[in-house]
Amino acid sequence: MPATDPTPAARPVSVLGLGMMGSALAAALLKAGHPTTVWNRTAAKTGPLVAQGATPADTPAAGVAASPLVIACLTTNDNVRELFAPLTAELRGRTLVNLTNGTPSQARELAAWAAEHGIAYVDGGIMAVPQMIAGPGAYILYSGDEAAYAAHRDTLAALADTRWVGTDAGRAALWDLALLTGMYGMGIGVAQAYALIGSAGVPAKDFAPLLTDWVIAMTQGIVPGTAEAIDSGQHLTDVSNLEMNLAVLPNFTETFAEHGVADAVFGSLRPLLERAVAEGHGADGLSRMVDMLKTP
Ligand SMILES: NC(=O)c1ccc[n+]([C@@H]2O[C@H](COP(=O)([O-])OP(=O)(O)OC[C@H]3O[C@@H](n4cnc5c(N)ncnc54)[C@H](OP(=O)(O)O)[C@@H]3O)[C@@H](O)[C@H]2O)c1
């Protein structure tokens, strides 16, 4: 760093996009002492951040021009492209860290566009909700321009723990989507469980402690156990085999039908179980499902 480079906490940052997440990111930067410039399409959302010391930018161009590090957090990457396409001259020589949720291909396209215009591009995936930002358990995955990431890592650390996943700009999005897939899978299972228990008049709050403990216990076994099976290719199990799982599946679907609850879970699980058993994997554990998903 040149001698004139400000101390890490004094490095200016611009945040464009002040929805629930962007506002939390900007607030964390302000709290860490960074001079923070903010811009949002709906200007009124800058108010609370200005009250915390942020400088409002009148235009996206002014927001970009204010800092060497520009953080974007919009709804989609279509929004990102639309916003920044006219601003390549302003962005040249700066780092754009895009924390908008998107696909690996979108991240790679944005990285190629940025490279064409002399913009250092880092893509990110936020593994937190806004309330977790700058707190325990939050982390952000980053990939893309490694030198730009290294130069700004200390600043980015004000948002959440930083996890570098590689120079392929698409990797952060891939890891993000894989992690979120696990979350949505759990979410639909939890919703199905509450729908079923609720159909018998059991208040959700009475069932919540049991469901929480059960999901945690199963997660702690299934997640590392599945990884071990995938990496070793050894799917045989003394925990619970696919044949048994297929045999008990009607108990769920019949009970849903009797209780007037739709089935959002087993409709996708059943064909995988059936195929695995038909292909001779009945004695294997649920980890075999990964192979079934990889071979349509
Ligand atoms: N909230 C979470 O828990 C969470 C967690 C991880 C990742 N994320 C990701 O973070 C991103 C933002 O999420 P959020 O929760 O902050 O959403 P949000 O509260 O709905 O905010 C969306 C932001 O995008 C802006 N925007 C949308 N379309 C735009 C356009 N065409 N031009 C300019 N600005 C536009 C909105 O501006 P206006 O205010 O003018 O509408 C607003 O600032 C998403 O990609 C989301 O997946 C969110």
Tab-separated table of C-alpha atoms and ligand atoms in Angstrom:
chain	number	residue	atom	x	y	z
A	1	MET	CA	0.000	0.000	0.000
A	2	PRO	CA	1.292	3.522	-0.722
A	3	ALA	CA	2.273	5.667	2.272
A	4	THR	CA	-0.795	7.859	1.652
A	5	ASP	CA	-3.177	4.932	1.871
A	6	PRO	CA	-5.627	5.567	4.713
A	7	THR	CA	-5.577	3.231	7.696
A	8	PRO	CA	-7.832	0.225	7.103
A	9	ALA	CA	-10.762	1.642	9.090
A	10	ALA	CA	-10.599	4.966	7.217
A	11	ARG	CA	-10.826	3.548	3.704
A	12	PRO	CA	-13.832	4.933	1.845
A	13	VAL	CA	-16.529	2.602	0.539
A	14	SER	CA	-19.624	3.156	-1.569
A	15	VAL	CA	-22.724	1.015	-1.205
A	16	LEU	CA	-25.269	1.027	-4.032
A	17	GLY	CA	-28.560	-0.651	-3.199
A	18	LEU	CA	-29.997	-0.015	0.239
A	19	GLY	CA	-32.646	-2.652	0.627
A	20	MET	CA	-32.722	-4.688	3.805
A	21	MET	CA	-29.318	-6.220	3.111
A	22	GLY	CA	-27.573	-3.203	1.550
A	23	SER	CA	-28.651	-1.024	4.478
A	24	ALA	CA	-27.219	-3.554	6.943
A	25	LEU	CA	-23.940	-3.645	4.996
A	26	ALA	CA	-23.652	0.146	4.912
A	27	ALA	CA	-24.465	0.401	8.623
A	28	ALA	CA	-21.716	-2.125	9.418
A	29	LEU	CA	-19.174	-0.139	7.391
A	30	LEU	CA	-20.155	3.068	9.171
A	31	LYS	CA	-19.889	1.368	12.550
A	32	ALA	CA	-16.398	0.165	11.649
A	33	GLY	CA	-15.425	3.783	10.873
A	34	HIS	CA	-15.357	3.706	7.058
A	35	PRO	CA	-16.348	6.908	5.271
A	36	THR	CA	-19.380	5.462	3.500
A	37	THR	CA	-21.201	6.890	0.495
A	38	VAL	CA	-24.640	5.485	-0.192
A	39	TRP	CA	-27.011	5.497	-3.146
A	40	ASN	CA	-30.405	3.899	-3.590
A	41	ARG	CA	-32.945	4.086	-6.419
A	42	THR	CA	-35.588	5.107	-3.874
A	43	ALA	CA	-33.703	7.974	-2.274
A	44	ALA	CA	-35.700	7.984	0.974
A	45	LYS	CA	-33.904	4.792	2.076
A	46	THR	CA	-30.646	6.728	2.510
A	47	GLY	CA	-32.177	8.670	5.451
A	48	PRO	CA	-31.381	6.296	8.344
A	49	LEU	CA	-27.833	5.773	7.042
A	50	VAL	CA	-27.189	9.491	6.619
A	51	ALA	CA	-28.301	9.845	10.249
A	52	GLN	CA	-25.540	7.342	11.104
A	53	GLY	CA	-22.935	9.386	9.216
A	54	ALA	CA	-23.184	8.196	5.601
A	55	THR	CA	-22.808	10.591	2.677
A	56	PRO	CA	-25.706	10.369	0.218
A	57	ALA	CA	-24.883	10.328	-3.498
A	58	ASP	CA	-27.343	12.047	-5.813
A	59	THR	CA	-26.633	9.692	-8.707
A	60	PRO	CA	-25.156	6.208	-9.139
A	61	ALA	CA	-22.223	7.826	-10.970
A	62	ALA	CA	-21.477	10.035	-7.966
A	63	GLY	CA	-21.753	7.009	-5.708
A	64	VAL	CA	-19.193	5.116	-7.776
A	65	ALA	CA	-16.835	8.092	-8.048
A	66	ALA	CA	-16.703	8.542	-4.261
A	67	SER	CA	-14.710	5.386	-3.398
A	68	PRO	CA	-12.157	2.919	-4.757
A	69	LEU	CA	-14.363	0.107	-3.437
A	70	VAL	CA	-17.961	-0.070	-4.669
A	71	ILE	CA	-20.325	-2.617	-3.146
A	72	ALA	CA	-23.534	-3.473	-4.993
A	73	CYS	CA	-26.479	-5.223	-3.355
A	74	LEU	CA	-29.534	-5.162	-5.628
A	75	THR	CA	-32.334	-7.653	-6.160
A	76	THR	CA	-30.957	-9.405	-9.260
A	77	ASN	CA	-27.946	-9.313	-11.547
A	78	ASP	CA	-30.200	-7.911	-14.286
A	79	ASN	CA	-30.542	-4.882	-12.020
A	80	VAL	CA	-26.750	-4.802	-11.579
A	81	ARG	CA	-26.111	-4.877	-15.330
A	82	GLU	CA	-28.703	-2.189	-15.950
A	83	LEU	CA	-27.296	0.066	-13.235
A	84	PHE	CA	-23.597	-0.242	-14.056
A	85	ALA	CA	-23.619	-0.592	-17.851
A	86	PRO	CA	-23.599	3.214	-18.348
A	87	LEU	CA	-20.938	3.689	-15.618
A	88	THR	CA	-17.900	1.893	-17.039
A	89	ALA	CA	-15.860	5.111	-17.261
A	90	GLU	CA	-16.547	5.916	-13.600
A	91	LEU	CA	-15.813	2.325	-12.515
A	92	ARG	CA	-12.517	1.994	-14.416
A	93	GLY	CA	-9.646	1.389	-11.971
A	94	ARG	CA	-12.016	0.673	-9.068
A	95	THR	CA	-13.159	-2.559	-7.479
A	96	LEU	CA	-16.776	-3.654	-7.814
A	97	VAL	CA	-17.844	-6.174	-5.188
A	98	ASN	CA	-21.212	-7.548	-6.213
A	99	LEU	CA	-23.131	-9.092	-3.308
A	100	THR	CA	-26.333	-9.559	-5.289
A	101	ASN	CA	-27.620	-13.131	-5.398
A	102	GLY	CA	-27.117	-14.659	-8.844
A	103	THR	CA	-25.921	-17.622	-10.869
A	104	PRO	CA	-22.323	-18.689	-11.538
A	105	SER	CA	-22.796	-17.865	-15.242
A	106	GLN	CA	-24.039	-14.386	-14.436
A	107	ALA	CA	-21.012	-13.804	-12.190
A	108	ARG	CA	-18.637	-14.940	-14.949
A	109	GLU	CA	-20.373	-12.693	-17.497
A	110	LEU	CA	-20.087	-9.725	-15.148
A	111	ALA	CA	-16.409	-10.550	-14.511
A	112	ALA	CA	-15.760	-10.633	-18.285
A	113	TRP	CA	-17.614	-7.344	-18.763
A	114	ALA	CA	-15.618	-5.788	-15.903
A	115	ALA	CA	-12.270	-7.030	-17.271
A	116	GLU	CA	-13.131	-5.505	-20.649
A	117	HIS	CA	-13.562	-2.124	-18.982
A	118	GLY	CA	-10.606	-2.176	-16.559
A	119	ILE	CA	-12.783	-2.821	-13.510
A	120	ALA	CA	-11.652	-5.263	-10.815
A	121	TYR	CA	-14.595	-7.575	-10.153
A	122	VAL	CA	-15.269	-9.667	-7.076
A	123	ASP	CA	-18.493	-11.635	-6.738
A	124	GLY	CA	-19.902	-12.507	-3.352
A	125	GLY	CA	-22.519	-14.646	-1.668
A	126	ILE	CA	-23.837	-13.467	1.664
A	127	MET	CA	-24.459	-16.312	4.091
A	128	ALA	CA	-26.464	-14.328	6.608
A	129	VAL	CA	-29.691	-12.407	7.030
A	130	PRO	CA	-29.393	-8.627	7.509
A	131	GLN	CA	-29.682	-8.883	11.302
A	132	MET	CA	-26.592	-11.156	11.377
A	133	ILE	CA	-24.339	-8.739	9.476
A	134	ALA	CA	-21.209	-7.810	11.479
A	135	GLY	CA	-22.235	-10.365	14.085
A	136	PRO	CA	-21.392	-13.944	15.001
A	137	GLY	CA	-22.053	-16.698	12.470
A	138	ALA	CA	-22.238	-14.434	9.410
A	139	TYR	CA	-19.856	-14.973	6.525
A	140	ILE	CA	-19.558	-13.922	2.915
A	141	LEU	CA	-18.142	-16.090	0.127
A	142	TYR	CA	-15.947	-14.283	-2.399
A	143	SER	CA	-14.501	-15.227	-5.792
A	144	GLY	CA	-13.045	-13.475	-8.812
A	145	ASP	CA	-10.181	-10.961	-8.856
A	146	GLU	CA	-7.916	-12.197	-6.074
A	147	ALA	CA	-5.650	-9.132	-5.949
A	148	ALA	CA	-8.660	-6.824	-5.557
A	149	TYR	CA	-10.093	-9.093	-2.883
A	150	ALA	CA	-6.769	-9.107	-1.005
A	151	ALA	CA	-6.532	-5.314	-1.233
A	152	HIS	CA	-10.003	-4.843	0.255
A	153	ARG	CA	-10.283	-7.866	2.511
A	154	ASP	CA	-9.808	-5.855	5.708
A	155	THR	CA	-12.654	-3.548	4.713
A	156	LEU	CA	-14.912	-6.436	3.694
A	157	ALA	CA	-14.228	-8.050	7.066
A	158	ALA	CA	-16.323	-5.285	8.652
A	159	LEU	CA	-19.389	-6.901	7.034
A	160	ALA	CA	-18.891	-10.524	8.076
A	161	ASP	CA	-16.209	-13.197	8.117
A	162	THR	CA	-14.657	-13.512	4.683
A	163	ARG	CA	-14.331	-16.829	2.802
A	164	TRP	CA	-12.312	-16.799	-0.423
A	165	VAL	CA	-13.393	-19.634	-2.743
A	166	GLY	CA	-11.385	-19.053	-5.912
A	167	THR	CA	-10.479	-16.985	-8.945
A	168	ASP	CA	-13.351	-18.365	-11.049
A	169	ALA	CA	-15.840	-15.544	-10.443
A	170	GLY	CA	-18.725	-18.045	-10.538
A	171	ARG	CA	-17.595	-20.018	-7.513
A	172	ALA	CA	-19.065	-17.813	-4.782
A	173	ALA	CA	-22.488	-17.996	-6.459
A	174	LEU	CA	-22.197	-21.777	-6.830
A	175	TRP	CA	-21.290	-22.275	-3.180
A	176	ASP	CA	-23.984	-19.814	-2.143
A	177	LEU	CA	-26.662	-21.624	-4.169
A	178	ALA	CA	-25.544	-25.028	-2.876
A	179	LEU	CA	-25.744	-23.817	0.722
A	180	LEU	CA	-29.106	-22.155	0.117
A	181	THR	CA	-30.361	-25.370	-1.512
A	182	GLY	CA	-29.693	-27.143	1.781
A	183	MET	CA	-31.566	-24.378	3.594
A	184	TYR	CA	-34.588	-24.454	1.273
A	185	GLY	CA	-34.717	-28.242	1.488
A	186	MET	CA	-34.832	-27.963	5.265
A	187	GLY	CA	-37.362	-25.133	4.973
A	188	ILE	CA	-39.850	-27.132	2.929
A	189	GLY	CA	-39.473	-30.108	5.271
A	190	VAL	CA	-40.128	-27.849	8.253
A	191	ALA	CA	-43.171	-26.322	6.533
A	192	GLN	CA	-44.510	-29.816	5.747
A	193	ALA	CA	-43.999	-30.902	9.375
A	194	TYR	CA	-45.886	-27.858	10.731
A	195	ALA	CA	-48.693	-28.352	8.207
A	196	LEU	CA	-49.134	-31.968	9.296
A	197	ILE	CA	-48.958	-31.359	13.041
A	198	GLY	CA	-51.129	-28.253	12.679
A	199	SER	CA	-53.805	-30.312	10.932
A	200	ALA	CA	-54.308	-32.071	14.279
A	201	GLY	CA	-54.674	-28.738	16.089
A	202	VAL	CA	-51.225	-28.788	17.725
A	203	PRO	CA	-49.932	-25.206	18.147
A	204	ALA	CA	-46.711	-24.697	16.191
A	205	LYS	CA	-44.940	-23.241	19.217
A	206	ASP	CA	-45.559	-26.442	21.198
A	207	PHE	CA	-44.032	-28.529	18.437
A	208	ALA	CA	-41.125	-26.164	17.707
A	209	PRO	CA	-38.687	-27.380	20.421
A	210	LEU	CA	-39.037	-31.006	19.326
A	211	LEU	CA	-38.666	-30.147	15.659
A	212	THR	CA	-35.648	-27.939	16.316
A	213	ASP	CA	-33.806	-30.610	18.300
A	214	TRP	CA	-34.696	-33.279	15.733
A	215	VAL	CA	-33.514	-31.250	12.729
A	216	ILE	CA	-30.264	-30.331	14.487
A	217	ALA	CA	-29.569	-33.948	15.494
A	218	MET	CA	-30.304	-35.256	11.994
A	219	THR	CA	-28.275	-32.486	10.328
A	220	GLN	CA	-25.258	-33.263	12.473
A	221	GLY	CA	-25.374	-36.879	11.330
A	222	ILE	CA	-26.555	-36.580	7.736
A	223	VAL	CA	-24.379	-33.718	6.476
A	224	PRO	CA	-20.917	-35.098	7.407
A	225	GLY	CA	-22.053	-38.713	6.936
A	226	THR	CA	-23.192	-38.038	3.376
A	227	ALA	CA	-19.920	-36.271	2.592
A	228	GLU	CA	-17.930	-39.245	3.844
A	229	ALA	CA	-20.028	-41.650	1.746
A	230	ILE	CA	-19.703	-39.533	-1.411
A	231	ASP	CA	-15.936	-39.135	-1.044
A	232	SER	CA	-15.335	-42.825	-0.280
A	233	GLY	CA	-17.966	-44.168	-2.724
A	234	GLN	CA	-19.139	-46.356	0.153
A	235	HIS	CA	-22.931	-45.957	0.511
A	236	LEU	CA	-23.661	-49.146	2.468
A	237	THR	CA	-25.116	-48.243	5.819
A	238	ASP	CA	-26.073	-49.581	9.213
A	239	VAL	CA	-28.215	-46.473	9.855
A	240	SER	CA	-31.247	-46.731	7.557
A	241	ASN	CA	-31.333	-48.266	4.096
A	242	LEU	CA	-33.208	-47.161	0.980
A	243	GLU	CA	-35.429	-50.240	0.791
A	244	MET	CA	-36.795	-49.551	4.257
A	245	ASN	CA	-37.217	-45.849	3.454
A	246	LEU	CA	-39.188	-46.699	0.318
A	247	ALA	CA	-41.338	-49.183	2.240
A	248	VAL	CA	-42.404	-46.633	4.872
A	249	LEU	CA	-42.982	-43.802	2.388
A	250	PRO	CA	-46.721	-44.567	1.942
A	251	ASN	CA	-47.175	-43.954	5.697
A	252	PHE	CA	-46.361	-40.305	5.050
A	253	THR	CA	-48.383	-39.844	1.895
A	254	GLU	CA	-51.447	-41.654	3.272
A	255	THR	CA	-51.349	-39.580	6.469
A	256	PHE	CA	-51.040	-36.334	4.491
A	257	ALA	CA	-54.067	-37.352	2.448
A	258	GLU	CA	-56.078	-38.319	5.545
A	259	HIS	CA	-55.198	-34.975	7.183
A	260	GLY	CA	-55.912	-32.882	4.108
A	261	VAL	CA	-52.305	-31.746	3.764
A	262	ALA	CA	-50.598	-31.405	0.379
A	263	ASP	CA	-47.343	-33.300	-0.181
A	264	ALA	CA	-44.456	-30.983	-1.002
A	265	VAL	CA	-41.632	-33.362	-0.068
A	266	PHE	CA	-42.187	-36.957	-1.034
A	267	GLY	CA	-43.298	-36.305	-4.611
A	268	SER	CA	-39.669	-35.598	-5.501
A	269	LEU	CA	-38.119	-38.131	-3.119
A	270	ARG	CA	-40.207	-41.124	-4.222
A	271	PRO	CA	-38.906	-41.460	-7.834
A	272	LEU	CA	-35.314	-41.193	-6.602
A	273	LEU	CA	-35.855	-43.908	-3.995
A	274	GLU	CA	-37.669	-46.129	-6.481
A	275	ARG	CA	-34.938	-45.815	-9.076
A	276	ALA	CA	-32.147	-46.391	-6.555
A	277	VAL	CA	-33.830	-49.571	-5.291
A	278	ALA	CA	-34.628	-50.730	-8.860
A	279	GLU	CA	-30.964	-50.264	-9.778
A	280	GLY	CA	-29.903	-52.532	-6.911
A	281	HIS	CA	-28.982	-49.945	-4.276
A	282	GLY	CA	-31.652	-50.917	-1.746
A	283	ALA	CA	-29.115	-51.685	0.974
A	284	ASP	CA	-27.438	-48.289	0.618
A	285	GLY	CA	-28.036	-45.247	2.768
A	286	LEU	CA	-29.674	-41.983	1.712
A	287	SER	CA	-26.283	-40.731	0.482
A	288	ARG	CA	-26.944	-42.772	-2.690
A	289	MET	CA	-29.546	-40.109	-3.600
A	290	VAL	CA	-26.675	-37.853	-4.651
A	291	ASP	CA	-25.774	-40.277	-7.455
A	292	MET	CA	-29.440	-40.486	-8.498
A	293	LEU	CA	-29.574	-36.691	-8.772
A	294	LYS	CA	-26.422	-36.594	-10.872
A	295	THR	CA	-27.722	-39.131	-13.397
A	296	PRO	CA	-31.188	-38.172	-14.607
B	1	LIG	N1	-32.297	-10.252	2.934
B	1	LIG	C1	-31.583	-11.353	3.091
B	1	LIG	O1	-31.744	-12.107	4.069
B	1	LIG	C2	-30.478	-11.691	2.122
B	1	LIG	C3	-29.507	-12.656	2.488
B	1	LIG	C4	-28.480	-12.963	1.603
B	1	LIG	C5	-28.439	-12.357	0.352
B	1	LIG	N2	-29.409	-11.445	0.012
B	1	LIG	C6	-29.352	-10.865	-1.331
B	1	LIG	O2	-29.137	-9.466	-1.252
B	1	LIG	C7	-29.775	-8.833	-2.370
B	1	LIG	C8	-30.676	-7.710	-1.848
B	1	LIG	O3	-31.617	-8.291	-0.953
B	1	LIG	P1	-32.486	-7.393	0.041
B	1	LIG	O4	-33.010	-8.306	1.095
B	1	LIG	O5	-31.719	-6.180	0.433
B	1	LIG	O6	-33.694	-7.003	-0.938
B	1	LIG	P2	-34.640	-5.712	-0.869
B	1	LIG	O7	-34.815	-5.254	0.533
B	1	LIG	O8	-35.838	-6.073	-1.644
B	1	LIG	O9	-33.799	-4.605	-1.642
B	1	LIG	C9	-33.577	-4.663	-3.034
B	1	LIG	C10	-32.684	-3.523	-3.432
B	1	LIG	O10	-32.457	-3.575	-4.845
B	1	LIG	C11	-32.786	-2.300	-5.409
B	1	LIG	N3	-33.211	-2.456	-6.790
B	1	LIG	C12	-34.056	-3.377	-7.299
B	1	LIG	N4	-34.207	-3.206	-8.620
B	1	LIG	C13	-33.404	-2.160	-8.958
B	1	LIG	C14	-33.115	-1.506	-10.186
B	1	LIG	N5	-33.679	-1.914	-11.336
B	1	LIG	N6	-32.259	-0.455	-10.156
B	1	LIG	C15	-31.703	-0.053	-9.004
B	1	LIG	N7	-31.944	-0.618	-7.801
B	1	LIG	C16	-32.787	-1.673	-7.778
B	1	LIG	C17	-33.891	-1.785	-4.504
B	1	LIG	O11	-34.071	-0.407	-4.702
B	1	LIG	P3	-35.427	0.309	-4.204
B	1	LIG	O12	-35.270	0.498	-2.730
B	1	LIG	O13	-35.476	1.546	-4.975
B	1	LIG	O14	-36.561	-0.649	-4.540
B	1	LIG	C18	-33.302	-2.136	-3.147
B	1	LIG	O15	-32.265	-1.261	-2.802
B	1	LIG	C19	-30.575	-9.928	-3.119
B	1	LIG	O16	-29.853	-10.376	-4.222
B	1	LIG	C20	-30.681	-11.016	-2.063
B	1	LIG	O17	-30.845	-12.305	-2.619
B	1	LIG	C21	-30.406	-11.086	0.871
